[in-house]
Short mmCIF file of C-alpha atoms and ligand atoms in Angstrom, two decimals:
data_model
loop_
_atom_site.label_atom_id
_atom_site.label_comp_id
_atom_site.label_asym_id
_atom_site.label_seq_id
_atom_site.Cartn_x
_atom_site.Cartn_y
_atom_site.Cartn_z
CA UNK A 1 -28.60 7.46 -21.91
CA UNK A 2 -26.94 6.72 -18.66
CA UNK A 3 -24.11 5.02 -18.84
CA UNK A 4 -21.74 3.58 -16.02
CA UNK A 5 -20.63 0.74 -13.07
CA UNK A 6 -23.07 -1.35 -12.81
CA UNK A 7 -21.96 -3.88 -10.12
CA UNK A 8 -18.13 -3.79 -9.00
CA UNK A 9 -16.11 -6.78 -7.40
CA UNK A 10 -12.82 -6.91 -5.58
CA UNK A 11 -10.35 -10.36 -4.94
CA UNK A 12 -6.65 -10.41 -3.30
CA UNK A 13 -4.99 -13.30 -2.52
CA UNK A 14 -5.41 -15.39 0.96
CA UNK A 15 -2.03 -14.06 2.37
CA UNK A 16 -0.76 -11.17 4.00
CA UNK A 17 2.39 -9.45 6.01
CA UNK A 18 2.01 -6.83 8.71
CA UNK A 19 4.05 -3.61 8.28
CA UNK A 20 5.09 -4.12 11.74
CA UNK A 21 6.39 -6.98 10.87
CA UNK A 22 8.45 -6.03 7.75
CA UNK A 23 9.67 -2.49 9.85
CA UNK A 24 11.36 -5.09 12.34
CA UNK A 25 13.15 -7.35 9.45
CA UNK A 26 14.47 -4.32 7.39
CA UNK A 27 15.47 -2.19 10.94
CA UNK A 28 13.01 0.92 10.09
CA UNK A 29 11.13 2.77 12.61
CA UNK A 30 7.67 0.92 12.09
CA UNK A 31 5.94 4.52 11.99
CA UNK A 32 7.97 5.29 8.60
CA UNK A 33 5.34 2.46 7.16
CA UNK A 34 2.48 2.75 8.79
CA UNK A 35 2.62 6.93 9.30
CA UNK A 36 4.78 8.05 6.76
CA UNK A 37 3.38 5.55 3.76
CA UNK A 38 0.48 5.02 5.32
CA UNK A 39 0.14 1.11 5.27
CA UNK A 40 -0.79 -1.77 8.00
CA UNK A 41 -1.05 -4.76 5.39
CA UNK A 42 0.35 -5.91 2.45
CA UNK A 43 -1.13 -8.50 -0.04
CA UNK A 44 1.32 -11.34 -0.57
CA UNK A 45 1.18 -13.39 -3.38
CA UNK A 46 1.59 -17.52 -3.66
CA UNK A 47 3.15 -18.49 -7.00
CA UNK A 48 -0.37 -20.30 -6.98
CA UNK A 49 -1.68 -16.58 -7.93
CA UNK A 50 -1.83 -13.91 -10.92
CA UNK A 51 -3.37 -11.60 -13.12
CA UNK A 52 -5.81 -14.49 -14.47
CA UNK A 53 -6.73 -16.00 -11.53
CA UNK A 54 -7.17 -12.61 -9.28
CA UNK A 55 -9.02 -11.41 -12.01
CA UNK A 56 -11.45 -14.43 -12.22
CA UNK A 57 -12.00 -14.59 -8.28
CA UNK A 58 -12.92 -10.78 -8.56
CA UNK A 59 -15.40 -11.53 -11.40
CA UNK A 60 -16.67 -14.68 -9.94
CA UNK A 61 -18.26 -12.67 -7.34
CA UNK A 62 -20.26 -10.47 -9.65
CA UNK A 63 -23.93 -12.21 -9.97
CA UNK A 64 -24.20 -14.66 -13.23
CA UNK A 65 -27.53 -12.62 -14.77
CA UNK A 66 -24.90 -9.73 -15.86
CA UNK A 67 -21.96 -11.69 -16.59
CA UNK A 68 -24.62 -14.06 -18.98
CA UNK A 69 -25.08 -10.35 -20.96
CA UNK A 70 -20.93 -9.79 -21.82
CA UNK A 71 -20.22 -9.01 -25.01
CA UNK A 72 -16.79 -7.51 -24.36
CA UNK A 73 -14.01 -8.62 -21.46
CA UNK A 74 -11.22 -6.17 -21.02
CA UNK A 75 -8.28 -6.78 -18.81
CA UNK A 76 -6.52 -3.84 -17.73
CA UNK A 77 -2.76 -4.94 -16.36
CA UNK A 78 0.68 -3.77 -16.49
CA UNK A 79 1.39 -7.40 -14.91
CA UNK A 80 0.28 -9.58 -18.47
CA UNK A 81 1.64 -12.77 -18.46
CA UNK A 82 2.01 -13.49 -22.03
CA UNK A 83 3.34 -10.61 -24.46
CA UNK A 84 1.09 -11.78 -27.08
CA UNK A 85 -2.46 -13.23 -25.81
CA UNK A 86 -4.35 -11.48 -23.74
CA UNK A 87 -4.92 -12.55 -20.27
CA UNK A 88 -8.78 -12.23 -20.51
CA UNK A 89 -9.22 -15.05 -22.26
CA UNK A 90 -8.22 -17.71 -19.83
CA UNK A 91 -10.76 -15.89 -17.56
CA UNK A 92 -13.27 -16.10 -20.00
CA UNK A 93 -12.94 -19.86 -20.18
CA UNK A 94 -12.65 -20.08 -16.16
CA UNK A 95 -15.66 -17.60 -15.85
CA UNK A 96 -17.58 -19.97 -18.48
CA UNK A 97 -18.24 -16.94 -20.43
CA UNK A 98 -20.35 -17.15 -23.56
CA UNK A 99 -17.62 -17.50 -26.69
CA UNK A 100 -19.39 -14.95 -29.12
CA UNK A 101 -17.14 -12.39 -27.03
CA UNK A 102 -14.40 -9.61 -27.77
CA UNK A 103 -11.33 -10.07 -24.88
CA UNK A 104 -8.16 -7.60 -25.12
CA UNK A 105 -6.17 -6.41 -22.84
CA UNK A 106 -4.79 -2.73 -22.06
CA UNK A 107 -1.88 -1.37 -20.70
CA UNK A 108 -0.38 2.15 -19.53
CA UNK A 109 0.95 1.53 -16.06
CA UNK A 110 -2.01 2.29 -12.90
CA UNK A 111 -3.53 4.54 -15.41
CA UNK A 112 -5.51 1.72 -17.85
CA UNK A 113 -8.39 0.65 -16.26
CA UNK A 114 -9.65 4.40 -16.61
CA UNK A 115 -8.86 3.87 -20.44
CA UNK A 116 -10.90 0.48 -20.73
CA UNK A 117 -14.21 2.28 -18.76
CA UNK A 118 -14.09 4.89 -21.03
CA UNK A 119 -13.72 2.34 -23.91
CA UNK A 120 -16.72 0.13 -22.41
CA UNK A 121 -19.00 3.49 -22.01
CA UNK A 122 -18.63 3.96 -25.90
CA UNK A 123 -19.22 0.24 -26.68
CA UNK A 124 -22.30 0.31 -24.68
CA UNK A 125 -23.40 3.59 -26.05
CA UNK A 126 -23.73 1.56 -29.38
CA UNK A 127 -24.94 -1.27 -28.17
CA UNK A 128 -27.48 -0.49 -25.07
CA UNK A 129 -28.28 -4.04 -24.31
CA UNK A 130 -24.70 -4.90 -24.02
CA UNK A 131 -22.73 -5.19 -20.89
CA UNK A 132 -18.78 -4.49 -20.58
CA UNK A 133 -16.14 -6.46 -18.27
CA UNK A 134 -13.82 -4.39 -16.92
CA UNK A 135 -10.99 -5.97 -14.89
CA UNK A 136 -8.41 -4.60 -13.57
CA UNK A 137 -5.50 -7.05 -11.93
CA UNK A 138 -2.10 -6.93 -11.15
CA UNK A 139 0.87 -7.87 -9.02
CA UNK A 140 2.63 -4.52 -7.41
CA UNK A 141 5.95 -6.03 -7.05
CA UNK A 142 9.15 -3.99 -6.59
CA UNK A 143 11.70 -6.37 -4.83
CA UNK A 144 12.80 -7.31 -1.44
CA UNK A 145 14.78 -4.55 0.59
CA UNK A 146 14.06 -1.90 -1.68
CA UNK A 147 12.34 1.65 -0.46
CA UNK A 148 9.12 0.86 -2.61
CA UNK A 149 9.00 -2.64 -0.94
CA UNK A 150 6.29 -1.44 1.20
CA UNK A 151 3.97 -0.26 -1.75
CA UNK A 152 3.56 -3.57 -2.88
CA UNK A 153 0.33 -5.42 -3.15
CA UNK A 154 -1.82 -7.43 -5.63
CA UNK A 155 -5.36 -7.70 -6.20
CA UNK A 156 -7.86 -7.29 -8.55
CA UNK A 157 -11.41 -5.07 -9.50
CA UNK A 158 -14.25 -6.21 -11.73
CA UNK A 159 -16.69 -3.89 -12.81
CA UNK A 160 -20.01 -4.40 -15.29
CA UNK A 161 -20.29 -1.15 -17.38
CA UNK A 162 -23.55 -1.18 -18.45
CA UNK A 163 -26.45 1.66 -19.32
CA UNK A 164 -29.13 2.13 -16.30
CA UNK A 165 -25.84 1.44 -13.83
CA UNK A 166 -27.12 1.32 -10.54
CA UNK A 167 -23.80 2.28 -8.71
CA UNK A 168 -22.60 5.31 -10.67
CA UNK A 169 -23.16 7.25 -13.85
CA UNK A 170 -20.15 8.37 -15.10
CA UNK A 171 -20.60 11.90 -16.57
CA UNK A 172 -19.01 13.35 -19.96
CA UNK A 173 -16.66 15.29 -18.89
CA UNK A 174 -13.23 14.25 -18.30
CA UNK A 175 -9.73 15.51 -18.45
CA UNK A 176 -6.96 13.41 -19.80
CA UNK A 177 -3.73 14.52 -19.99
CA UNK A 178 -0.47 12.55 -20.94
CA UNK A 179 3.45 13.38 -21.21
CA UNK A 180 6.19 11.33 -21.86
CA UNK A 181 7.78 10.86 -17.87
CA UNK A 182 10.50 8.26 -16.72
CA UNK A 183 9.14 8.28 -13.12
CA UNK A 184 7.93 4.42 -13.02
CA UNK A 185 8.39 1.36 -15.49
CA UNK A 186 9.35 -1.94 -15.93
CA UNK A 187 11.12 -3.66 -19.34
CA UNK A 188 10.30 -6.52 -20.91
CA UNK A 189 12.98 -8.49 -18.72
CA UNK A 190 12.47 -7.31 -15.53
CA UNK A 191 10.19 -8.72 -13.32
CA UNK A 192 10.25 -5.79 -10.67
CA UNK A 193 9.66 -2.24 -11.47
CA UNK A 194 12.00 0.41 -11.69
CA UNK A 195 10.80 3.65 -9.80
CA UNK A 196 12.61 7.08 -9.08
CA UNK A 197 9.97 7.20 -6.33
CA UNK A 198 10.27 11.22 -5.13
CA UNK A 199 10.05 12.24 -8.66
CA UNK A 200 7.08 10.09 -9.10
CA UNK A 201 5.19 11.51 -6.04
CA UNK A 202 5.28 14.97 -7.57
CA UNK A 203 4.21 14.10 -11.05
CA UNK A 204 1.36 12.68 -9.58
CA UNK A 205 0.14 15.71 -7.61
CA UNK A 206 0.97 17.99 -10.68
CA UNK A 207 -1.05 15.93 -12.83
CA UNK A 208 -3.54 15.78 -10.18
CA UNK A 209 -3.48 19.31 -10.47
CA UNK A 210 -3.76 19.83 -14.09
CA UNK A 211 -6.64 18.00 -14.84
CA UNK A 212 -8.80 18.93 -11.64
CA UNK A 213 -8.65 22.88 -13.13
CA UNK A 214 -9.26 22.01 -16.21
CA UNK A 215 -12.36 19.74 -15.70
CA UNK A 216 -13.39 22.58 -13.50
CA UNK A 217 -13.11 25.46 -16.19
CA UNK A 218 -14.85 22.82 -18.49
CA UNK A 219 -17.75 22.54 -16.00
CA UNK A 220 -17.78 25.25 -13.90
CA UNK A 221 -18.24 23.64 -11.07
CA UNK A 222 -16.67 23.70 -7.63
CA UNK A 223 -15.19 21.76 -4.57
CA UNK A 224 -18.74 22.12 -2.87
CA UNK A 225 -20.10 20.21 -6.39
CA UNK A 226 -17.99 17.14 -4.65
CA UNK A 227 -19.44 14.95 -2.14
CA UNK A 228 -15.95 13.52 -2.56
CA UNK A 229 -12.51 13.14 -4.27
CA UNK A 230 -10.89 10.14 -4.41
CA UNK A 231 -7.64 9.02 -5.95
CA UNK A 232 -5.32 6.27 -7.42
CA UNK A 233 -3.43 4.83 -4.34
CA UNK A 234 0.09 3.85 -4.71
CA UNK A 235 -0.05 4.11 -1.04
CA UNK A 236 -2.41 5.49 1.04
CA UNK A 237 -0.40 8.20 1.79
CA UNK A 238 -0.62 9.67 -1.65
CA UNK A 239 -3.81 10.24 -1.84
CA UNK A 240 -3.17 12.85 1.09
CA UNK A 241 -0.53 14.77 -0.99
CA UNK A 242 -2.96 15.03 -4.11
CA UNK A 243 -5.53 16.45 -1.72
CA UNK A 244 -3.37 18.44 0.67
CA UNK A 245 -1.89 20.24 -2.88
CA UNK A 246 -5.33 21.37 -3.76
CA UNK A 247 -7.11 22.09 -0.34
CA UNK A 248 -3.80 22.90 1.51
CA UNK A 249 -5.27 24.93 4.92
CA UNK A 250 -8.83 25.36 3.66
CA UNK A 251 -10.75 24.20 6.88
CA UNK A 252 -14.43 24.53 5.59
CA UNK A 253 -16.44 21.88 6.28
CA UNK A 254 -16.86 20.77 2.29
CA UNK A 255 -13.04 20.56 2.72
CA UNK A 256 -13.21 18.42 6.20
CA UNK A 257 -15.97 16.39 4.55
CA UNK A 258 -13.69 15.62 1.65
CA UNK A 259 -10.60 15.18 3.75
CA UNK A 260 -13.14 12.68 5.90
CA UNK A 261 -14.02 10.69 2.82
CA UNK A 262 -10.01 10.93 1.54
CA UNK A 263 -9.99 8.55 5.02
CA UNK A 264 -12.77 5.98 3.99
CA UNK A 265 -11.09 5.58 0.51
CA UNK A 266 -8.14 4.39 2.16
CA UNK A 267 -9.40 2.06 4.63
CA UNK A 268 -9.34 -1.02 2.58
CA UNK A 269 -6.04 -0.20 0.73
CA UNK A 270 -4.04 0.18 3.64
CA UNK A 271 -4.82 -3.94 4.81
CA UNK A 272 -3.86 -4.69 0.65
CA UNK A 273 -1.23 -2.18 -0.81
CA UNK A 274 -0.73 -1.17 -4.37
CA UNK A 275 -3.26 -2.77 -6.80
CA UNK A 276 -1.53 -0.78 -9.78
CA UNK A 277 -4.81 -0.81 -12.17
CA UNK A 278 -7.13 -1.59 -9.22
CA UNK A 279 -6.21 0.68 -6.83
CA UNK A 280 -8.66 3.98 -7.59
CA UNK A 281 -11.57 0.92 -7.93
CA UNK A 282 -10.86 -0.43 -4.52
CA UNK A 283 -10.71 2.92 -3.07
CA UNK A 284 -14.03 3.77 -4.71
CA UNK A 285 -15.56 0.17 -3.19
CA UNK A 286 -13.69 1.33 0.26
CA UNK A 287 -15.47 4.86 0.12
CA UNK A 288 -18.97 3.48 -0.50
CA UNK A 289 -18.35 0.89 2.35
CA UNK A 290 -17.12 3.40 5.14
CA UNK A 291 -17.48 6.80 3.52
CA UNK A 292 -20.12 9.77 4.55
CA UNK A 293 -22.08 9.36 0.85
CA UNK A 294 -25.34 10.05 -0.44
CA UNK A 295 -27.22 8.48 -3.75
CA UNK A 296 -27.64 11.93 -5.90
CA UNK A 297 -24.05 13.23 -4.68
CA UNK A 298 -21.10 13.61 -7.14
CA UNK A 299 -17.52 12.10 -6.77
CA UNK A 300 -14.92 13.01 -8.63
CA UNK A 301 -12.01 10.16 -9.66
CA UNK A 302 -8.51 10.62 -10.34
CA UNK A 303 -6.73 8.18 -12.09
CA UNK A 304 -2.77 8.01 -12.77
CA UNK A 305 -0.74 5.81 -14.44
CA UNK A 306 2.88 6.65 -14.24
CA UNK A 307 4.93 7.21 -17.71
CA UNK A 308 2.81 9.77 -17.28
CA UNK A 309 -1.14 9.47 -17.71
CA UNK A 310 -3.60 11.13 -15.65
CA UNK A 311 -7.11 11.26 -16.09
CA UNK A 312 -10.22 13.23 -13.88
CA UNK A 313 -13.33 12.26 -13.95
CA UNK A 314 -16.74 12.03 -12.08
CA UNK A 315 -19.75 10.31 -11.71
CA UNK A 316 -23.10 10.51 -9.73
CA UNK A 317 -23.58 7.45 -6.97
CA UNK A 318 -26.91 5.90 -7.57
CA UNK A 319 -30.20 5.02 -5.54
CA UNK A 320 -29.12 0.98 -5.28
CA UNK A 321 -25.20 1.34 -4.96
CA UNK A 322 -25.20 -0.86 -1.41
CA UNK A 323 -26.44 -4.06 -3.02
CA UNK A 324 -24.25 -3.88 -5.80
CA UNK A 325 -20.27 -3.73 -4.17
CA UNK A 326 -19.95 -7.03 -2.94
CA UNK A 327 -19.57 -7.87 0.86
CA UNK A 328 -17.80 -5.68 3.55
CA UNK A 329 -14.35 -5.75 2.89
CA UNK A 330 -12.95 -4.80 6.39
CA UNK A 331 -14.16 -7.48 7.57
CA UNK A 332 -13.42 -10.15 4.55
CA UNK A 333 -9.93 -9.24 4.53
CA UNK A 334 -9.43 -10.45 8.40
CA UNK A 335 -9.94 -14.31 7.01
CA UNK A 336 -6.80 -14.24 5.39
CA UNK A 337 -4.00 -15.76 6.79
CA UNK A 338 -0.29 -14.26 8.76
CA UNK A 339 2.71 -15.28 6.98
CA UNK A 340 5.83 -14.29 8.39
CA UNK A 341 8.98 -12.08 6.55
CA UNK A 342 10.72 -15.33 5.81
CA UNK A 343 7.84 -17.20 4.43
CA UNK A 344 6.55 -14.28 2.04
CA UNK A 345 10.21 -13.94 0.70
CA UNK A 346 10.09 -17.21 0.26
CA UNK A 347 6.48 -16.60 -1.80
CA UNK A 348 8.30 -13.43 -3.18
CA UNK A 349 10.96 -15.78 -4.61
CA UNK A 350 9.03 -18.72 -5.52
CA UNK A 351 6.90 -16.58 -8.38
CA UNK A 352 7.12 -18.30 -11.92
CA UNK A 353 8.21 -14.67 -13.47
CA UNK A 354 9.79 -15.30 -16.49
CA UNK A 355 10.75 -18.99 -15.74
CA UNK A 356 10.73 -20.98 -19.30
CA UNK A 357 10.50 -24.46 -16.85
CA UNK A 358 8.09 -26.93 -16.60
CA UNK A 359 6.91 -26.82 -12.90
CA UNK A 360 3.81 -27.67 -11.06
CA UNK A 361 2.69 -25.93 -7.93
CA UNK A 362 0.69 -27.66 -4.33
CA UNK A 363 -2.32 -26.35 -5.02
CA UNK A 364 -3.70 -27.72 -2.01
CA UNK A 365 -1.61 -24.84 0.52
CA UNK A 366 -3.68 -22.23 -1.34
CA UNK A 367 -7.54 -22.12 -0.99
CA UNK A 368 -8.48 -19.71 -3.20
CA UNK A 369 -11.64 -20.28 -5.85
CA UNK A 370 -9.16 -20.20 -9.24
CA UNK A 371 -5.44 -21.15 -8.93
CA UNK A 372 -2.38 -21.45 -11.22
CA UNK A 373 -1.45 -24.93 -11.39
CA UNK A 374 2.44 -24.71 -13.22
CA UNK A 375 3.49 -24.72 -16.48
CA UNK A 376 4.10 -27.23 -19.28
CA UNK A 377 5.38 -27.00 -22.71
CA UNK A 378 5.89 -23.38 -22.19
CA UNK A 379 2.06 -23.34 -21.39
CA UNK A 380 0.67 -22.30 -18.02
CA UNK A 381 -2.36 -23.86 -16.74
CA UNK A 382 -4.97 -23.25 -14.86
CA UNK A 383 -7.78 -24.76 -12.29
CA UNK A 384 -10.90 -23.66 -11.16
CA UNK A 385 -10.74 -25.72 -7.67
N1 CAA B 401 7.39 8.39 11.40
C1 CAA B 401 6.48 8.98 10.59
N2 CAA B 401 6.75 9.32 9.28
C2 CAA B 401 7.99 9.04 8.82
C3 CAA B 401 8.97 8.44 9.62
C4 CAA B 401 8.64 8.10 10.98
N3 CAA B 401 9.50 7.50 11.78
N4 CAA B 401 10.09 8.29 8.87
C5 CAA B 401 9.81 8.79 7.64
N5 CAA B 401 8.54 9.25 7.60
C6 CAA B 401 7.83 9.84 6.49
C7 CAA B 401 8.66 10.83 5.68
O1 CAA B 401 8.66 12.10 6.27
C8 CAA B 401 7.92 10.79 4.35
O2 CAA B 401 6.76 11.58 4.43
P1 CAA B 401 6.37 12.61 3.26
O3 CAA B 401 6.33 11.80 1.98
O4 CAA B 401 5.06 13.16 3.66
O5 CAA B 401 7.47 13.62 3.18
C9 CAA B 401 7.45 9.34 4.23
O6 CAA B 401 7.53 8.80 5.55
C10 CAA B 401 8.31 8.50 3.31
O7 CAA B 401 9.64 8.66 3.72
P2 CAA B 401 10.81 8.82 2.63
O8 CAA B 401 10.44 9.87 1.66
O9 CAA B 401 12.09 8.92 3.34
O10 CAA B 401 10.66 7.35 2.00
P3 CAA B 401 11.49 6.59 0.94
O11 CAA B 401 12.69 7.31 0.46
O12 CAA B 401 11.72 5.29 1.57
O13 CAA B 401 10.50 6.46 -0.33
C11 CAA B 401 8.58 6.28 -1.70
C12 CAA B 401 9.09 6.55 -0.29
C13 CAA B 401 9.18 7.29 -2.68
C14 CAA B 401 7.07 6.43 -1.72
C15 CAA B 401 8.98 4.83 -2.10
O14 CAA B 401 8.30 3.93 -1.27
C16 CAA B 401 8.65 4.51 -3.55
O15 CAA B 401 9.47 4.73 -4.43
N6 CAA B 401 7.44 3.96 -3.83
C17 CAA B 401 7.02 3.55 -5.17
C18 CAA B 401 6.67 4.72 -6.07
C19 CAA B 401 5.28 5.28 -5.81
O16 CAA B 401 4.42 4.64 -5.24
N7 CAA B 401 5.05 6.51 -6.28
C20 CAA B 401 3.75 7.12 -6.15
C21 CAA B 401 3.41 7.97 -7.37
S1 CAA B 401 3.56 6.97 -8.85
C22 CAA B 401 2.11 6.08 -8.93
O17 CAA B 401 1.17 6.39 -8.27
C23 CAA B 401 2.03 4.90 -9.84
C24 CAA B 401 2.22 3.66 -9.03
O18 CAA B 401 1.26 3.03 -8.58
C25 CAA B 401 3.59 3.23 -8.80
#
């Protein structure tokens, strides 16, 4: 049986910050940013917005015959806002899902989403008829003025895993491989993340490394097997170190093409920023939207997590895949609106975190489909608008 994405979604929020702009306000050379990371645009988030509702605006857009078949909701987030229930069930109720369903939510850093498609594939393997809700939201968020402040970004991918998939098979093989790494994390009290950021960069291409070889000695197959590679994106720029440490000068033209769809992968990502969980699913929706792909072709995935998790994988894209990834993103994204330095650090600031308050937000400044209203009692609440 074939088993794998069936449809696939994305939502950010309605605001945004050039890199320009933020180069100017923290006195850097705007070609560190938009050169040496690799970024033009940054997602900025309203304290209207999180996991739940980014999630639900990214499933709302996948079409109601598939999301009438659920039998399983996973949320994949290292952004939860509750340490006990899981985040998938408010969307459930905001989605109007069906309530003879199983939500939970997963976490190991950028890595988990990989985990919960892997999980769906088995459930559906079981269950044929079933479909599996993958989302994968968060809230990339590592404080104003600091050297990761222009990885940020937030957003959210939702995927149906179902059998027959008509955007890609995924195929058995895959190479996981874990070790226990301080490069990236964030405790229970912090609401920012705590990153030695150089140290990170080279786990990631070493686990890159390790589990492209292996699922190659496992398969026997080659680069020219690849109609593409694509990869989590911290920042854009990092998916050009994973590929530069396995192609380095090769100049063949299955290298160029690869190097050529590297570029289409980050299209998208560089007008959002980090999507932690989301990331390698927006830059597989960003490569099927600009990228040089055929149905029939391979692409191979890699997925990290820092903490460390890495995990390759591949899949084969399928006859249908245009209908089924939602509209053209480039062009989506330029409807959302400018905010200037001072008025995202005022957003930045204004985030309920790890308030205990009551508070209620103006919902009426955002216009997005699902918003968080405030919180009461220690409860937060939430509006479908
Ligand atoms: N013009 C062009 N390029 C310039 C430039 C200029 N004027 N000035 C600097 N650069 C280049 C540098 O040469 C460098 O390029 P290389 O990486 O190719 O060497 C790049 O810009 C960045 O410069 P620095 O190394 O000096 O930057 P920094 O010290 O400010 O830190 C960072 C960069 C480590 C990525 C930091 O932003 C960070 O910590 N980010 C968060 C951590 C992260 O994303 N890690 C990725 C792997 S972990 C992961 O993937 C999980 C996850 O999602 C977090």
């Amino acid at each position: 049986m074939e088993i794998g994405i069936d449809q696939i979604t994305f939502a950010t929020t309605p605001f945004y910050i050039t890199m320009d702009d933020l180069a100017d306000a923290r006195q850097v050379d705007p070609n560190k940013y938009k050169i040496g990371i690799g970024q033009e645009r940054q997602a900025v988030v309203p304290p209207t917005q999180d996991i739940v509702t980014l999630g639900a605006q990214a499933a709302s857009k996948l079409s109601p015959k598939s999301l009438r078949n659920v039998s399983t909701l996973i949320v994949a987030t290292e952004s939860g806002v509750d340490n006990s229930k899981a985040s998938g069930i408010y969307i459930k109720r905001l989605l109007g899902l069906n309530d003879y369903i199983r939500v939970v939510e997963t976490k190991e850093a950028c890595y988990s989403a990989t985990a919960a498609l892997q999980f769906a594939r088995g459930i559906v393997a079981l269950n044929p008829s079933e479909n599996v809700l993958v989302i994968a939201a968060d809230i990339a968020r590592y404080g104003l003025n600091t050297p990761a402040e222009v990885t940020q970004g937030a957003g959210a991918v939702a995927m149906i895993i179902s059998q027959n998939p008509r955007v890609l098979t995924i195929e058995n093989t895959s190479v996981a491989y874990t070790k226990d790494i301080m490069d990236f994390w964030r405790p229970l009290y912090s609401m920012e993340a705590y990153v030695d950021g150089k140290y990170s960069n080279q786990v990631y291409v070493d686990f890159f490394l390790k589990t492209y070889h292996r699922y190659v000695q496992l398969t026997g197959r080659s680069l020219a097997d690849f109609a593409a590679l694509i990869f989590h994106l911290p920042y854009t720029k990092m998916g050009k170190k994973g590929l530069d440490g396995l192609l380095q000068d090769d100049a063949s033209p299955v290298a160029e093409r690869l190097r050529n769809n590297l570029a289409a992968e980050q299209k998208v990502s560089r007008q959002v920023g980090n999507l932690y969980t989301g990331s390698l699913y927006l830059g597989l929706i960003s490569l099927l939207q600009n990228g040089d792909v055929t149905p029939g072709e391979r692409i191979g995935l890699f997925s990290y997590g820092s903490g460390a998790e890495g995990e390759f994988y591949s899949g084969i894209l399928q006859p249908d895949y245009r209908n089924q990834i939602g509209d053209d993103l480039l062009q989506t994204l330029q409807k959302r609106h400018q905010l200037s330095i001072g008025e995202y650090e005022k957003m930045f600031n204004d985030q309920l975190g790890m308030r205990k308050e009551d508070i209620i937000y103006d919902i009426d400044t955002d216009p997005s489909e699902f918003v968080l209203v405030g919180q009461q009692g220690n409860q937060r609440i939430y509006q479908e608008k």
